[in-house]
Amino acid sequence: GAVVSQHPSRVICKSGTSVKIECRSLDFQATTMFWYRQFPKQSLMLMATSNEGSKATYEQGVEKDKFLINHASLTLSTLTVTSAHPEDSSFYICSASAPRWGLAGRETQYFGPGTRLLVL
Amino acid sequence: DAKTTQPPSMDCAEGRAANLPCNHSTISGNEYVYWYRQIHSQGPQYIIHGLKNNETNEMASLIITEDRKSSTLILPHATLRDTAVYYCIVRVLNAGNNRKLIWGLGTSLAVNP
């Protein structure tokens, strides 16, 4: 259980174009989804947190107009990198969480396999 | 900012126990300790988490000190497939009142044949 998928697994695009990445929880309903970015040899950096049906909360320094997040349902969140530039090339990872046993504070994040974005 | 401290790297012989330490001296009373691992070019994999009691599951054991300022992840019989970066994380509330994970650089564990 607790499987999270991402699509696509890798994408190459031209500078100035937009790229959409999908994140799905396959066997559970995710109340919250998280988007991370990871550069080579660095740790994961949280970009934003989204709850189904509400606006995402972005971390400091992350441009909300450049990284559009839509959390339309309890099983799907999308991240759109608008007007991508080479410096946006990175490994983008999503995670999804749901309360365990209905107890607050017991949520566990389960991660997708990641999407490797290369902007030329 | 990461709220945990881990050694940058460790080695372990295949079949032996791997003990990965983590310091979280500023942890507050209601913060959980989570362990994840990340194999190269993959998303992180959940291992285990705990609040104050020791925990065990099919993957590992988590030993938390009584003062909760440190913990140890134990892989009882390490295999080559356990080679990965292991992250010890505490969870905090963010501005949207969601609980987020603060990631450090983790411990790169190499299991040797």
CSV table of C-alpha atoms in Angstrom, one decimal:
chain,number,residue,atom,x,y,z
A,1,GLY,CA,0.0,0.0,0.0
A,2,ALA,CA,0.8,3.7,0.0
A,3,VAL,CA,2.1,3.9,-3.6
A,4,VAL,CA,2.7,7.3,-5.3
A,5,SER,CA,3.4,7.6,-9.0
A,6,GLN,CA,4.8,10.5,-11.0
A,7,HIS,CA,4.6,11.2,-14.7
A,8,PRO,CA,6.7,11.7,-16.7
A,9,SER,CA,9.8,10.1,-15.2
A,10,ARG,CA,12.0,12.3,-17.3
A,11,VAL,CA,11.4,15.2,-19.7
A,12,ILE,CA,13.6,17.3,-21.9
A,13,CYS,CA,12.2,20.7,-23.0
A,14,LYS,CA,13.3,23.8,-24.7
A,15,SER,CA,13.9,27.0,-22.8
A,16,GLY,CA,10.8,29.1,-22.5
A,17,THR,CA,8.3,26.3,-22.7
A,18,SER,CA,6.1,25.0,-19.8
A,19,VAL,CA,6.2,21.5,-18.4
A,20,LYS,CA,3.6,19.7,-16.3
A,21,ILE,CA,4.4,17.0,-13.9
A,22,GLU,CA,1.7,14.8,-12.4
A,23,CYS,CA,1.7,13.1,-9.0
A,24,ARG,CA,-0.9,10.5,-8.1
A,25,SER,CA,-1.6,8.5,-4.9
A,26,LEU,CA,-2.6,5.1,-6.3
A,27,ASP,CA,-4.1,3.3,-3.4
A,28,PHE,CA,-5.0,5.9,-0.8
A,29,GLN,CA,-6.5,9.4,-0.6
A,30,ALA,CA,-3.9,12.0,0.1
A,31,THR,CA,-5.1,14.9,2.2
A,32,THR,CA,-1.8,16.7,1.6
A,33,MET,CA,0.8,16.6,-1.2
A,34,PHE,CA,4.3,18.0,-1.2
A,35,TRP,CA,6.6,19.1,-4.0
A,36,TYR,CA,10.3,18.9,-3.6
A,37,ARG,CA,13.3,19.8,-5.8
A,38,GLN,CA,16.7,18.1,-5.6
A,39,PHE,CA,19.9,19.3,-7.3
A,40,PRO,CA,22.8,16.9,-7.7
A,41,LYS,CA,24.6,15.9,-4.5
A,42,GLN,CA,22.2,18.0,-2.5
A,43,SER,CA,19.3,17.2,-0.2
A,44,LEU,CA,15.6,17.6,-0.9
A,45,MET,CA,14.3,21.1,-0.7
A,46,LEU,CA,10.6,21.6,-0.1
A,47,MET,CA,9.0,23.9,-2.7
A,48,ALA,CA,5.4,23.8,-1.6
A,49,THR,CA,2.6,22.1,0.3
A,50,SER,CA,-0.9,21.6,-1.1
A,51,ASN,CA,-4.1,20.5,0.4
A,52,GLU,CA,-6.9,19.3,-1.8
A,53,GLY,CA,-9.2,22.1,-2.9
A,54,SER,CA,-7.1,24.9,-1.5
A,55,LYS,CA,-4.2,27.1,-2.6
A,56,ALA,CA,-0.7,25.7,-2.1
A,57,THR,CA,1.6,27.1,0.6
A,58,TYR,CA,5.0,27.9,-1.0
A,59,GLU,CA,8.3,27.9,0.8
A,60,GLN,CA,10.2,31.2,1.0
A,61,GLY,CA,12.1,31.9,-2.2
A,62,VAL,CA,9.9,29.7,-4.4
A,63,GLU,CA,8.0,31.7,-7.1
A,64,LYS,CA,4.3,30.8,-7.0
A,65,ASP,CA,3.8,32.2,-10.5
A,66,LYS,CA,6.6,30.1,-12.0
A,67,PHE,CA,5.8,26.9,-10.2
A,68,LEU,CA,2.0,26.4,-10.5
A,69,ILE,CA,0.5,23.7,-8.3
A,70,ASN,CA,-3.0,22.3,-8.7
A,71,HIS,CA,-4.4,19.8,-6.2
A,72,ALA,CA,-7.7,19.0,-7.9
A,73,SER,CA,-8.5,15.8,-6.1
A,74,LEU,CA,-7.5,13.6,-3.2
A,75,THR,CA,-5.4,11.5,-5.6
A,76,LEU,CA,-3.9,14.0,-8.0
A,77,SER,CA,-1.6,17.0,-7.8
A,78,THR,CA,0.2,18.7,-10.7
A,79,LEU,CA,3.2,20.9,-10.8
A,80,THR,CA,3.7,23.1,-13.9
A,81,VAL,CA,7.0,24.7,-14.4
A,82,THR,CA,6.2,27.8,-16.5
A,83,SER,CA,8.7,29.4,-18.9
A,84,ALA,CA,11.3,26.9,-18.0
A,85,HIS,CA,15.0,27.9,-18.1
A,86,PRO,CA,18.2,25.8,-17.8
A,87,GLU,CA,18.5,26.6,-14.1
A,88,ASP,CA,15.2,24.9,-13.5
A,89,SER,CA,16.8,21.6,-14.6
A,90,SER,CA,16.5,19.4,-11.5
A,91,PHE,CA,15.0,16.3,-10.0
A,92,TYR,CA,11.4,17.0,-8.9
A,93,ILE,CA,9.8,14.7,-6.4
A,94,CYS,CA,6.3,14.7,-5.0
A,95,SER,CA,5.0,13.1,-1.8
A,96,ALA,CA,1.6,12.4,-0.5
A,97,SER,CA,0.4,11.9,3.0
A,98,ALA,CA,-2.8,10.8,4.8
A,99,PRO,CA,-3.6,10.5,8.4
A,100,ARG,CA,-2.9,7.1,9.8
A,101,TRP,CA,-5.4,5.6,12.1
A,102,GLY,CA,-7.3,8.9,12.0
A,103,LEU,CA,-4.9,10.4,14.5
A,104,ALA,CA,-3.5,13.8,13.9
A,105,GLY,CA,0.3,13.9,14.0
A,106,ARG,CA,0.6,10.4,12.6
A,107,GLU,CA,0.7,11.3,8.9
A,108,THR,CA,3.5,9.7,6.9
A,109,GLN,CA,4.7,11.0,3.6
A,110,TYR,CA,5.1,8.5,0.8
A,111,PHE,CA,7.2,9.6,-2.1
A,112,GLY,CA,6.9,9.3,-5.9
A,113,PRO,CA,9.9,8.0,-8.0
A,114,GLY,CA,10.7,11.6,-9.1
A,115,THR,CA,10.8,13.4,-12.5
A,116,ARG,CA,14.1,14.4,-14.0
A,117,LEU,CA,13.7,17.7,-15.9
A,118,LEU,CA,16.3,18.9,-18.4
A,119,VAL,CA,15.8,22.3,-19.9
A,120,LEU,CA,17.9,23.0,-23.0
B,1,ASP,CA,17.5,24.5,8.4
B,2,ALA,CA,18.0,20.9,9.2
B,3,LYS,CA,17.3,20.1,12.9
B,4,THR,CA,19.2,16.8,12.8
B,5,THR,CA,22.9,15.9,12.6
B,6,GLN,CA,24.2,12.7,11.0
B,7,PRO,CA,27.6,11.5,10.0
B,8,PRO,CA,28.1,12.1,6.3
B,9,SER,CA,29.1,8.5,5.5
B,10,MET,CA,29.4,5.0,6.9
B,11,ASP,CA,30.5,1.6,5.8
B,12,CYS,CA,29.1,-1.7,6.7
B,13,ALA,CA,29.9,-5.3,5.8
B,14,GLU,CA,27.2,-7.3,4.1
B,15,GLY,CA,25.2,-9.4,6.6
B,16,ARG,CA,26.2,-7.3,9.6
B,17,ALA,CA,24.0,-4.9,11.4
B,18,ALA,CA,24.2,-1.3,10.3
B,19,ASN,CA,23.7,1.3,13.1
B,20,LEU,CA,23.1,4.8,11.9
B,21,PRO,CA,23.1,7.5,14.5
B,22,CYS,CA,21.3,10.8,14.5
B,23,ASN,CA,21.3,13.8,16.9
B,24,HIS,CA,18.2,15.9,17.3
B,25,SER,CA,19.0,17.8,20.5
B,26,THR,CA,16.5,20.6,19.9
B,27,ILE,CA,13.5,18.3,19.2
B,28,SER,CA,10.4,19.4,21.0
B,29,GLY,CA,8.0,17.1,22.8
B,30,ASN,CA,5.5,16.6,20.0
B,31,GLU,CA,7.9,16.2,17.1
B,32,TYR,CA,8.3,12.8,15.5
B,33,VAL,CA,11.6,11.4,14.2
B,34,TYR,CA,11.3,10.0,10.7
B,35,TRP,CA,13.8,7.9,8.8
B,36,TYR,CA,13.8,7.7,5.0
B,37,ARG,CA,16.4,6.4,2.6
B,38,GLN,CA,17.1,7.4,-1.0
B,39,ILE,CA,18.8,5.1,-3.5
B,40,HIS,CA,20.5,7.0,-6.3
B,41,SER,CA,18.1,8.8,-8.7
B,42,GLN,CA,15.0,7.5,-7.0
B,43,GLY,CA,12.4,9.1,-4.7
B,44,PRO,CA,12.9,8.6,-0.9
B,45,GLN,CA,11.6,5.5,0.7
B,46,TYR,CA,9.9,5.6,4.1
B,47,ILE,CA,11.6,3.3,6.6
B,48,ILE,CA,10.2,4.0,10.1
B,49,HIS,CA,9.2,6.7,12.5
B,50,GLY,CA,8.7,7.2,16.2
B,51,LEU,CA,7.9,9.6,19.0
B,52,LYS,CA,9.5,8.3,22.2
B,53,ASN,CA,9.2,4.5,22.2
B,54,ASN,CA,11.5,2.2,20.3
B,55,GLU,CA,9.9,0.9,17.1
B,56,THR,CA,10.5,-2.1,14.9
B,57,ASN,CA,9.1,-3.1,11.5
B,58,GLU,CA,10.1,-5.4,8.7
B,59,MET,CA,12.8,-3.0,7.5
B,60,ALA,CA,14.5,-1.7,10.6
B,61,SER,CA,14.4,-0.9,14.3
B,62,LEU,CA,14.5,2.6,15.7
B,63,ILE,CA,16.0,3.3,19.1
B,64,ILE,CA,15.2,6.6,20.7
B,65,THR,CA,17.1,7.8,23.8
B,66,GLU,CA,15.1,8.5,26.9
B,67,ASP,CA,15.7,12.3,26.6
B,68,ARG,CA,14.8,12.1,22.9
B,69,LYS,CA,17.9,14.0,21.9
B,70,SER,CA,19.3,11.2,19.7
B,71,SER,CA,18.2,8.1,17.9
B,72,THR,CA,19.7,5.1,16.1
B,73,LEU,CA,18.4,3.3,13.0
B,74,ILE,CA,19.3,-0.3,13.0
B,75,LEU,CA,19.3,-2.4,9.8
B,76,PRO,CA,19.8,-5.9,11.4
B,77,HIS,CA,21.3,-7.7,8.4
B,78,ALA,CA,22.5,-5.2,5.8
B,79,THR,CA,22.5,-6.3,2.2
B,80,LEU,CA,24.1,-4.6,-0.9
B,81,ARG,CA,20.6,-3.3,-1.8
B,82,ASP,CA,20.7,-1.3,1.5
B,83,THR,CA,23.4,1.0,0.0
B,84,ALA,CA,21.7,4.4,0.0
B,85,VAL,CA,21.6,7.8,1.6
B,86,TYR,CA,19.7,7.6,4.9
B,87,TYR,CA,17.9,10.7,6.2
B,88,CYS,CA,16.9,11.3,9.8
B,89,ILE,CA,14.2,14.0,9.9
B,90,VAL,CA,12.1,15.7,12.4
B,91,ARG,CA,8.8,17.1,11.4
B,92,VAL,CA,7.6,20.7,12.0
B,93,LEU,CA,4.6,22.8,11.2
B,94,ASN,CA,4.9,25.2,8.3
B,95,ALA,CA,3.1,28.5,7.6
B,96,GLY,CA,0.0,26.7,6.3
B,97,ASN,CA,-0.2,24.6,9.4
B,98,ASN,CA,0.9,21.5,7.6
B,99,ARG,CA,3.6,19.3,9.0
B,100,LYS,CA,6.7,19.4,6.8
B,101,LEU,CA,9.9,17.4,6.8
B,102,ILE,CA,13.2,19.2,7.2
B,103,TRP,CA,15.9,17.3,5.2
B,104,GLY,CA,19.6,17.4,6.0
B,105,LEU,CA,22.3,15.8,3.9
B,106,GLY,CA,21.9,12.4,5.5
B,107,THR,CA,24.3,9.5,5.9
B,108,SER,CA,25.6,7.8,2.8
B,109,LEU,CA,25.7,4.1,3.8
B,110,ALA,CA,27.9,1.8,1.7
B,111,VAL,CA,27.3,-1.9,2.3
B,112,ASN,CA,30.4,-3.8,1.1
B,113,PRO,CA,30.5,-7.5,0.1
